[in-house]
Amino acid sequence: MPYREKKIYSGAMLEIERVHCHSCGRVIGRRGRGVPTGKAQEKINLRNAQLRLARLLCENFKRGDYHVALTFGKELEREKQQKMLAKFLRRLRAAFRRATGRELRYVCVREDRGTRPHYHLVCEAFGADVDDLAEMWEGGRLDVGTLDGNPDYGWMARYLTKQEGTDRNKKRWSQSRNLRQPYEPEPKVLKRKALAYPPRAPKGYYVLSHYHQATASGYEWEYMVCIRQDRRQELPFEIMQKLEDEGCWSWMNPSEEVIS
């Protein structure tokens, strides 16, 4: 039975997955539009969306970049909220362009379930302080934090999309068009015996986590996360301890059958 080895490079993070390949050598059609999605597949879809967001964050943002919370001071219609956000983003992009000569990269997520409506914005830093950003925001309160340099932003992706499990058929986040995409080389097709040996971390990387288990169908499944050596010293020890439970790879459940 053939297996597929897939690598995804996202900033300082490299994921290597080896999984049984149902579609190697043949074409499988996609599920038709309008067909209801089962609860198990909805869970998988959310997890995959969170992984995509985590990879975008890892690829595009670094230590010191902004994490901004934009909270509305009074009740407003959704359309009015979106207009105020758009106005803030226009001002922010203009300020970034004046300071750097480039276009701003950002990711924005709305949250309103169980709390006052607000937006989370992750964007590049450019020397603006809290007062500068607060002048651009007319909606209410503005809070600013910075990214900590953790090469795995899986925890942030899960936090930003935590309310989206029941918001079907809606975009989970908005983003600038100039975000860099993670690099994904062409997958390799492997023979079963290749899984007798774990994948090796490329030169310049170290292995942070490695799993070798079986799926519900009895096929072997292997998943490894590597981090670039130059990012090893940026992580405090306590964060290193938590990554095993809170990183992207903790979402990977080999007992789930993924429908592609």
PDB file of C-alpha atoms in Angstrom:
ATOM      1  CA  MET A   1       0.000   0.000   0.000  1.00  0.00           C
ATOM      2  CA  PRO A   2       1.461   3.412  -0.904  1.00  0.00           C
ATOM      3  CA  TYR A   3       2.033   6.126   1.658  1.00  0.00           C
ATOM      4  CA  ARG A   4       2.444   9.846   1.092  1.00  0.00           C
ATOM      5  CA  GLU A   5       5.013  12.073   2.786  1.00  0.00           C
ATOM      6  CA  LYS A   6       4.003  15.730   2.896  1.00  0.00           C
ATOM      7  CA  LYS A   7       6.135  18.633   4.158  1.00  0.00           C
ATOM      8  CA  ILE A   8       4.873  22.121   5.000  1.00  0.00           C
ATOM      9  CA  TYR A   9       7.307  24.963   5.772  1.00  0.00           C
ATOM     10  CA  SER A  10       5.684  27.817   7.753  1.00  0.00           C
ATOM     11  CA  GLY A  11       8.214  30.347   8.964  1.00  0.00           C
ATOM     12  CA  ALA A  12      10.400  28.603  11.533  1.00  0.00           C
ATOM     13  CA  MET A  13       8.093  25.576  11.697  1.00  0.00           C
ATOM     14  CA  LEU A  14       8.280  22.482   9.496  1.00  0.00           C
ATOM     15  CA  GLU A  15       5.580  19.795   9.552  1.00  0.00           C
ATOM     16  CA  ILE A  16       6.218  16.324   8.109  1.00  0.00           C
ATOM     17  CA  GLU A  17       3.274  13.962   7.752  1.00  0.00           C
ATOM     18  CA  ARG A  18       3.282  10.398   6.474  1.00  0.00           C
ATOM     19  CA  VAL A  19      -0.141   8.887   5.895  1.00  0.00           C
ATOM     20  CA  HIS A  20      -1.738   6.108   3.867  1.00  0.00           C
ATOM     21  CA  CYS A  21      -2.621   7.510   0.443  1.00  0.00           C
ATOM     22  CA  HIS A  22      -6.126   6.520  -0.658  1.00  0.00           C
ATOM     23  CA  SER A  23      -5.930   8.600  -3.848  1.00  0.00           C
ATOM     24  CA  CYS A  24      -2.408   7.825  -5.094  1.00  0.00           C
ATOM     25  CA  GLY A  25      -2.737   6.927  -8.765  1.00  0.00           C
ATOM     26  CA  ARG A  26      -6.438   7.680  -9.088  1.00  0.00           C
ATOM     27  CA  VAL A  27      -8.813  10.658  -9.067  1.00  0.00           C
ATOM     28  CA  ILE A  28     -11.484  11.099  -6.405  1.00  0.00           C
ATOM     29  CA  GLY A  29     -14.362  13.509  -6.981  1.00  0.00           C
ATOM     30  CA  ARG A  30     -15.295  16.176  -4.465  1.00  0.00           C
ATOM     31  CA  ARG A  31     -18.461  16.204  -2.384  1.00  0.00           C
ATOM     32  CA  GLY A  32     -21.251  18.050  -4.204  1.00  0.00           C
ATOM     33  CA  ARG A  33     -22.296  21.531  -3.121  1.00  0.00           C
ATOM     34  CA  GLY A  34     -25.225  21.763  -0.741  1.00  0.00           C
ATOM     35  CA  VAL A  35     -24.686  18.277   0.719  1.00  0.00           C
ATOM     36  CA  PRO A  36     -24.909  18.473   4.549  1.00  0.00           C
ATOM     37  CA  THR A  37     -21.606  17.877   6.327  1.00  0.00           C
ATOM     38  CA  GLY A  38     -21.505  15.386   9.169  1.00  0.00           C
ATOM     39  CA  LYS A  39     -20.481  16.468  12.662  1.00  0.00           C
ATOM     40  CA  ALA A  40     -17.241  14.508  12.478  1.00  0.00           C
ATOM     41  CA  GLN A  41     -16.314  16.177   9.195  1.00  0.00           C
ATOM     42  CA  GLU A  42     -17.274  19.614  10.590  1.00  0.00           C
ATOM     43  CA  LYS A  43     -14.798  19.037  13.402  1.00  0.00           C
ATOM     44  CA  ILE A  44     -12.121  18.048  10.904  1.00  0.00           C
ATOM     45  CA  ASN A  45     -12.921  21.096   8.728  1.00  0.00           C
ATOM     46  CA  LEU A  46     -12.510  23.403  11.733  1.00  0.00           C
ATOM     47  CA  ARG A  47      -9.238  21.756  12.716  1.00  0.00           C
ATOM     48  CA  ASN A  48      -7.905  22.062   9.175  1.00  0.00           C
ATOM     49  CA  ALA A  49      -8.941  25.741   9.052  1.00  0.00           C
ATOM     50  CA  GLN A  50      -7.129  26.345  12.339  1.00  0.00           C
ATOM     51  CA  LEU A  51      -4.031  24.660  10.948  1.00  0.00           C
ATOM     52  CA  ARG A  52      -4.177  26.865   7.831  1.00  0.00           C
ATOM     53  CA  LEU A  53      -4.460  29.964  10.008  1.00  0.00           C
ATOM     54  CA  ALA A  54      -1.612  28.817  12.270  1.00  0.00           C
ATOM     55  CA  ARG A  55       0.611  28.339   9.247  1.00  0.00           C
ATOM     56  CA  LEU A  56      -0.235  31.797   7.896  1.00  0.00           C
ATOM     57  CA  LEU A  57       0.612  33.332  11.278  1.00  0.00           C
ATOM     58  CA  CYS A  58       3.900  31.416  11.479  1.00  0.00           C
ATOM     59  CA  GLU A  59       4.853  32.361   7.928  1.00  0.00           C
ATOM     60  CA  ASN A  60       4.001  36.062   8.056  1.00  0.00           C
ATOM     61  CA  PHE A  61       4.467  37.354  11.594  1.00  0.00           C
ATOM     62  CA  LYS A  62       7.356  37.514  14.008  1.00  0.00           C
ATOM     63  CA  ARG A  63       8.301  38.485  17.510  1.00  0.00           C
ATOM     64  CA  GLY A  64       7.157  42.031  18.337  1.00  0.00           C
ATOM     65  CA  ASP A  65       4.352  42.208  15.764  1.00  0.00           C
ATOM     66  CA  TYR A  66       1.018  43.542  17.024  1.00  0.00           C
ATOM     67  CA  HIS A  67      -1.983  41.675  18.381  1.00  0.00           C
ATOM     68  CA  VAL A  68      -4.703  44.334  18.618  1.00  0.00           C
ATOM     69  CA  ALA A  69      -8.149  43.918  20.220  1.00  0.00           C
ATOM     70  CA  LEU A  70     -10.732  46.394  18.886  1.00  0.00           C
ATOM     71  CA  THR A  71     -13.804  46.551  21.149  1.00  0.00           C
ATOM     72  CA  PHE A  72     -16.963  48.549  20.445  1.00  0.00           C
ATOM     73  CA  GLY A  73     -18.064  50.930  23.181  1.00  0.00           C
ATOM     74  CA  LYS A  74     -21.781  50.692  22.369  1.00  0.00           C
ATOM     75  CA  GLU A  75     -24.241  48.467  20.578  1.00  0.00           C
ATOM     76  CA  LEU A  76     -24.003  48.868  16.820  1.00  0.00           C
ATOM     77  CA  GLU A  77     -25.425  47.039  13.847  1.00  0.00           C
ATOM     78  CA  ARG A  78     -23.088  44.555  12.191  1.00  0.00           C
ATOM     79  CA  GLU A  79     -22.867  46.696   9.049  1.00  0.00           C
ATOM     80  CA  LYS A  80     -21.836  49.739  11.093  1.00  0.00           C
ATOM     81  CA  GLN A  81     -19.175  47.694  12.893  1.00  0.00           C
ATOM     82  CA  GLN A  82     -17.728  46.546   9.589  1.00  0.00           C
ATOM     83  CA  LYS A  83     -17.583  50.115   8.283  1.00  0.00           C
ATOM     84  CA  MET A  84     -15.715  51.275  11.393  1.00  0.00           C
ATOM     85  CA  LEU A  85     -13.273  48.387  11.074  1.00  0.00           C
ATOM     86  CA  ALA A  86     -12.717  49.191   7.384  1.00  0.00           C
ATOM     87  CA  LYS A  87     -11.994  52.830   8.278  1.00  0.00           C
ATOM     88  CA  PHE A  88      -9.474  51.758  10.927  1.00  0.00           C
ATOM     89  CA  LEU A  89      -7.746  49.415   8.485  1.00  0.00           C
ATOM     90  CA  ARG A  90      -7.498  52.184   5.858  1.00  0.00           C
ATOM     91  CA  ARG A  91      -5.813  54.467   8.377  1.00  0.00           C
ATOM     92  CA  LEU A  92      -3.544  51.670   9.610  1.00  0.00           C
ATOM     93  CA  ARG A  93      -2.468  50.689   6.096  1.00  0.00           C
ATOM     94  CA  ALA A  94      -1.766  54.318   5.202  1.00  0.00           C
ATOM     95  CA  ALA A  95       0.368  54.806   8.340  1.00  0.00           C
ATOM     96  CA  PHE A  96       2.256  51.570   7.645  1.00  0.00           C
ATOM     97  CA  ARG A  97       2.832  52.582   4.018  1.00  0.00           C
ATOM     98  CA  ARG A  98       4.236  55.972   5.077  1.00  0.00           C
ATOM     99  CA  ALA A  99       6.549  54.332   7.624  1.00  0.00           C
ATOM    100  CA  THR A 100       7.827  51.422   5.545  1.00  0.00           C
ATOM    101  CA  GLY A 101       6.944  51.972   1.895  1.00  0.00           C
ATOM    102  CA  ARG A 102       5.248  48.549   1.829  1.00  0.00           C
ATOM    103  CA  GLU A 103       1.721  47.219   2.097  1.00  0.00           C
ATOM    104  CA  LEU A 104       0.576  45.973   5.501  1.00  0.00           C
ATOM    105  CA  ARG A 105       0.125  42.256   6.150  1.00  0.00           C
ATOM    106  CA  TYR A 106      -2.663  41.389   8.592  1.00  0.00           C
ATOM    107  CA  VAL A 107      -5.227  38.800   9.716  1.00  0.00           C
ATOM    108  CA  CYS A 108      -8.514  39.852  11.322  1.00  0.00           C
ATOM    109  CA  VAL A 109     -11.117  37.777  13.217  1.00  0.00           C
ATOM    110  CA  ARG A 110     -14.484  38.875  14.633  1.00  0.00           C
ATOM    111  CA  GLU A 111     -15.766  37.565  17.968  1.00  0.00           C
ATOM    112  CA  ASP A 112     -19.184  38.234  19.481  1.00  0.00           C
ATOM    113  CA  ARG A 113     -20.461  35.058  21.114  1.00  0.00           C
ATOM    114  CA  GLY A 114     -20.760  35.400  24.895  1.00  0.00           C
ATOM    115  CA  THR A 115     -18.935  38.730  24.951  1.00  0.00           C
ATOM    116  CA  ARG A 116     -19.123  42.306  23.666  1.00  0.00           C
ATOM    117  CA  PRO A 117     -18.485  42.322  19.888  1.00  0.00           C
ATOM    118  CA  HIS A 118     -14.844  42.927  19.060  1.00  0.00           C
ATOM    119  CA  TYR A 119     -12.171  42.185  16.480  1.00  0.00           C
ATOM    120  CA  HIS A 120      -8.778  40.566  16.904  1.00  0.00           C
ATOM    121  CA  LEU A 121      -6.169  41.915  14.515  1.00  0.00           C
ATOM    122  CA  VAL A 122      -2.684  40.477  14.036  1.00  0.00           C
ATOM    123  CA  CYS A 123      -0.461  42.722  11.920  1.00  0.00           C
ATOM    124  CA  GLU A 124       3.112  43.794  11.300  1.00  0.00           C
ATOM    125  CA  ALA A 125       4.696  46.251  13.710  1.00  0.00           C
ATOM    126  CA  PHE A 126       6.013  49.556  12.377  1.00  0.00           C
ATOM    127  CA  GLY A 127       6.893  51.697  15.392  1.00  0.00           C
ATOM    128  CA  ALA A 128       3.410  52.960  16.271  1.00  0.00           C
ATOM    129  CA  ASP A 129       2.569  53.057  19.983  1.00  0.00           C
ATOM    130  CA  VAL A 130      -0.759  52.528  21.728  1.00  0.00           C
ATOM    131  CA  ASP A 131      -1.723  56.198  21.458  1.00  0.00           C
ATOM    132  CA  ASP A 132      -1.025  56.249  17.712  1.00  0.00           C
ATOM    133  CA  LEU A 133      -3.236  53.206  17.156  1.00  0.00           C
ATOM    134  CA  ALA A 134      -5.962  54.482  19.503  1.00  0.00           C
ATOM    135  CA  GLU A 135      -6.265  57.678  17.425  1.00  0.00           C
ATOM    136  CA  MET A 136      -7.091  55.554  14.389  1.00  0.00           C
ATOM    137  CA  TRP A 137      -9.856  53.612  16.155  1.00  0.00           C
ATOM    138  CA  GLU A 138     -13.176  55.376  16.731  1.00  0.00           C
ATOM    139  CA  GLY A 139     -15.215  52.387  17.892  1.00  0.00           C
ATOM    140  CA  GLY A 140     -14.303  52.250  21.581  1.00  0.00           C
ATOM    141  CA  ARG A 141     -11.519  50.511  23.492  1.00  0.00           C
ATOM    142  CA  LEU A 142      -8.267  49.399  21.920  1.00  0.00           C
ATOM    143  CA  ASP A 143      -5.789  47.000  23.553  1.00  0.00           C
ATOM    144  CA  VAL A 144      -2.391  46.190  22.080  1.00  0.00           C
ATOM    145  CA  GLY A 145      -0.099  43.260  22.775  1.00  0.00           C
ATOM    146  CA  THR A 146       2.897  41.866  20.906  1.00  0.00           C
ATOM    147  CA  LEU A 147       3.720  38.403  19.645  1.00  0.00           C
ATOM    148  CA  ASP A 148       6.230  36.569  21.804  1.00  0.00           C
ATOM    149  CA  GLY A 149       8.395  34.935  19.128  1.00  0.00           C
ATOM    150  CA  ASN A 150       6.920  31.472  19.642  1.00  0.00           C
ATOM    151  CA  PRO A 151       7.522  29.688  16.317  1.00  0.00           C
ATOM    152  CA  ASP A 152       4.217  27.822  16.696  1.00  0.00           C
ATOM    153  CA  TYR A 153       1.159  30.097  16.696  1.00  0.00           C
ATOM    154  CA  GLY A 154      -1.265  27.178  16.801  1.00  0.00           C
ATOM    155  CA  TRP A 155      -2.510  28.295  20.212  1.00  0.00           C
ATOM    156  CA  MET A 156      -3.391  31.701  18.758  1.00  0.00           C
ATOM    157  CA  ALA A 157      -5.162  30.194  15.753  1.00  0.00           C
ATOM    158  CA  ARG A 158      -7.336  28.106  18.066  1.00  0.00           C
ATOM    159  CA  TYR A 159      -8.073  31.135  20.253  1.00  0.00           C
ATOM    160  CA  LEU A 160      -8.977  33.355  17.318  1.00  0.00           C
ATOM    161  CA  THR A 161     -11.357  30.774  15.815  1.00  0.00           C
ATOM    162  CA  LYS A 162     -12.770  29.382  19.056  1.00  0.00           C
ATOM    163  CA  GLN A 163     -16.340  30.501  18.360  1.00  0.00           C
ATOM    164  CA  GLU A 164     -16.485  29.330  14.785  1.00  0.00           C
ATOM    165  CA  GLY A 165     -17.435  25.695  15.319  1.00  0.00           C
ATOM    166  CA  THR A 166     -21.134  26.454  14.753  1.00  0.00           C
ATOM    167  CA  ASP A 167     -20.790  29.332  12.272  1.00  0.00           C
ATOM    168  CA  ARG A 168     -21.270  27.242   9.143  1.00  0.00           C
ATOM    169  CA  ASN A 169     -20.769  28.664   5.662  1.00  0.00           C
ATOM    170  CA  LYS A 170     -19.055  31.780   7.048  1.00  0.00           C
ATOM    171  CA  LYS A 171     -15.505  32.986   6.586  1.00  0.00           C
ATOM    172  CA  ARG A 172     -13.524  32.276   9.715  1.00  0.00           C
ATOM    173  CA  TRP A 173     -11.180  35.228   9.221  1.00  0.00           C
ATOM    174  CA  SER A 174     -10.284  38.010   6.808  1.00  0.00           C
ATOM    175  CA  GLN A 175      -6.759  38.781   5.664  1.00  0.00           C
ATOM    176  CA  SER A 176      -4.697  41.053   3.484  1.00  0.00           C
ATOM    177  CA  ARG A 177      -4.044  39.837  -0.039  1.00  0.00           C
ATOM    178  CA  ASN A 178      -0.277  40.047   0.293  1.00  0.00           C
ATOM    179  CA  LEU A 179       0.201  37.319   2.906  1.00  0.00           C
ATOM    180  CA  ARG A 180       2.955  34.860   2.074  1.00  0.00           C
ATOM    181  CA  GLN A 181       1.753  31.288   1.751  1.00  0.00           C
ATOM    182  CA  PRO A 182       3.548  28.393   3.457  1.00  0.00           C
ATOM    183  CA  TYR A 183       5.852  26.467   1.144  1.00  0.00           C
ATOM    184  CA  GLU A 184       4.666  22.945   0.380  1.00  0.00           C
ATOM    185  CA  PRO A 185       6.892  20.872  -1.921  1.00  0.00           C
ATOM    186  CA  GLU A 186       5.400  18.135  -4.073  1.00  0.00           C
ATOM    187  CA  PRO A 187       4.527  15.178  -1.791  1.00  0.00           C
ATOM    188  CA  LYS A 188       6.554  11.996  -2.078  1.00  0.00           C
ATOM    189  CA  VAL A 189       5.001   8.561  -2.514  1.00  0.00           C
ATOM    190  CA  LEU A 190       6.595   6.018  -0.168  1.00  0.00           C
ATOM    191  CA  LYS A 191       6.425   2.272   0.221  1.00  0.00           C
ATOM    192  CA  ARG A 192       5.110   0.801   3.442  1.00  0.00           C
ATOM    193  CA  LYS A 193       8.576  -0.261   4.608  1.00  0.00           C
ATOM    194  CA  ALA A 194       9.706   3.381   4.622  1.00  0.00           C
ATOM    195  CA  LEU A 195       7.672   3.934   7.802  1.00  0.00           C
ATOM    196  CA  ALA A 196       9.961   1.547   9.668  1.00  0.00           C
ATOM    197  CA  TYR A 197      12.293   4.543  10.045  1.00  0.00           C
ATOM    198  CA  PRO A 198      11.177   7.973  11.326  1.00  0.00           C
ATOM    199  CA  PRO A 199      11.726  10.991   9.038  1.00  0.00           C
ATOM    200  CA  ARG A 200      14.874  12.936   9.774  1.00  0.00           C
ATOM    201  CA  ALA A 201      14.882  16.622  10.601  1.00  0.00           C
ATOM    202  CA  PRO A 202      16.556  18.583   7.786  1.00  0.00           C
ATOM    203  CA  LYS A 203      19.859  20.294   8.464  1.00  0.00           C
ATOM    204  CA  GLY A 204      19.317  23.413  10.556  1.00  0.00           C
ATOM    205  CA  TYR A 205      16.171  22.036  12.287  1.00  0.00           C
ATOM    206  CA  TYR A 206      15.547  20.113  15.489  1.00  0.00           C
ATOM    207  CA  VAL A 207      12.654  17.750  16.247  1.00  0.00           C
ATOM    208  CA  LEU A 208      10.121  19.223  18.642  1.00  0.00           C
ATOM    209  CA  SER A 209       7.464  16.514  18.502  1.00  0.00           C
ATOM    210  CA  HIS A 210       7.035  13.136  16.801  1.00  0.00           C
ATOM    211  CA  TYR A 211       4.048  10.769  16.650  1.00  0.00           C
ATOM    212  CA  HIS A 212       3.790   7.287  15.126  1.00  0.00           C
ATOM    213  CA  GLN A 213       0.348   5.742  15.552  1.00  0.00           C
ATOM    214  CA  ALA A 214      -2.432   3.996  13.621  1.00  0.00           C
ATOM    215  CA  THR A 215      -5.642   5.358  12.135  1.00  0.00           C
ATOM    216  CA  ALA A 216      -9.094   3.929  12.824  1.00  0.00           C
ATOM    217  CA  SER A 217      -8.728   1.904   9.611  1.00  0.00           C
ATOM    218  CA  GLY A 218      -5.514   0.306  10.832  1.00  0.00           C
ATOM    219  CA  TYR A 219      -3.085   2.230   8.623  1.00  0.00           C
ATOM    220  CA  GLU A 220       0.074   3.695  10.086  1.00  0.00           C
ATOM    221  CA  TRP A 221       0.227   7.451  10.556  1.00  0.00           C
ATOM    222  CA  GLU A 222       3.311   9.507  11.332  1.00  0.00           C
ATOM    223  CA  TYR A 223       3.599  13.198  12.129  1.00  0.00           C
ATOM    224  CA  MET A 224       6.642  15.280  13.062  1.00  0.00           C
ATOM    225  CA  VAL A 225       7.115  18.950  13.878  1.00  0.00           C
ATOM    226  CA  CYS A 226      10.550  20.546  13.524  1.00  0.00           C
ATOM    227  CA  ILE A 227      11.734  24.041  14.445  1.00  0.00           C
ATOM    228  CA  ARG A 228      14.620  25.971  12.933  1.00  0.00           C
ATOM    229  CA  GLN A 229      17.685  25.948  15.154  1.00  0.00           C
ATOM    230  CA  ASP A 230      17.942  29.751  15.116  1.00  0.00           C
ATOM    231  CA  ARG A 231      14.597  29.969  16.960  1.00  0.00           C
ATOM    232  CA  ARG A 232      15.477  27.525  19.734  1.00  0.00           C
ATOM    233  CA  GLN A 233      16.770  30.181  22.126  1.00  0.00           C
ATOM    234  CA  GLU A 234      13.798  32.518  21.679  1.00  0.00           C
ATOM    235  CA  LEU A 235      11.419  30.223  23.585  1.00  0.00           C
ATOM    236  CA  PRO A 236      11.259  30.350  27.390  1.00  0.00           C
ATOM    237  CA  PHE A 237      11.532  26.925  29.016  1.00  0.00           C
ATOM    238  CA  GLU A 238       7.943  26.937  30.273  1.00  0.00           C
ATOM    239  CA  ILE A 239       6.645  27.547  26.732  1.00  0.00           C
ATOM    240  CA  MET A 240       8.731  24.649  25.458  1.00  0.00           C
ATOM    241  CA  GLN A 241       7.023  22.445  28.044  1.00  0.00           C
ATOM    242  CA  LYS A 242       3.535  23.536  26.961  1.00  0.00           C
ATOM    243  CA  LEU A 243       4.023  23.159  23.221  1.00  0.00           C
ATOM    244  CA  GLU A 244       3.463  19.424  23.402  1.00  0.00           C
ATOM    245  CA  ASP A 245      -0.116  19.999  24.619  1.00  0.00           C
ATOM    246  CA  GLU A 246      -0.958  23.310  22.971  1.00  0.00           C
ATOM    247  CA  GLY A 247       0.797  23.284  19.614  1.00  0.00           C
ATOM    248  CA  CYS A 248      -0.590  22.611  16.153  1.00  0.00           C
ATOM    249  CA  TRP A 249       0.313  18.939  16.324  1.00  0.00           C
ATOM    250  CA  SER A 250      -1.853  18.325  19.398  1.00  0.00           C
ATOM    251  CA  TRP A 251      -4.919  18.669  17.135  1.00  0.00           C
ATOM    252  CA  MET A 252      -3.835  15.809  14.886  1.00  0.00           C
ATOM    253  CA  ASN A 253      -5.969  12.783  15.746  1.00  0.00           C
ATOM    254  CA  PRO A 254      -5.082   9.684  13.754  1.00  0.00           C
ATOM    255  CA  SER A 255      -8.336   7.986  14.803  1.00  0.00           C
ATOM    256  CA  GLU A 256     -10.334  10.433  12.656  1.00  0.00           C
ATOM    257  CA  GLU A 257     -10.923   9.598   9.012  1.00  0.00           C
ATOM    258  CA  VAL A 258     -10.201  12.731   7.004  1.00  0.00           C
ATOM    259  CA  ILE A 259     -12.362  13.185   3.912  1.00  0.00           C
ATOM    260  CA  SER A 260     -10.418  15.047   1.243  1.00  0.00           C
TER     261      SER A 260
END
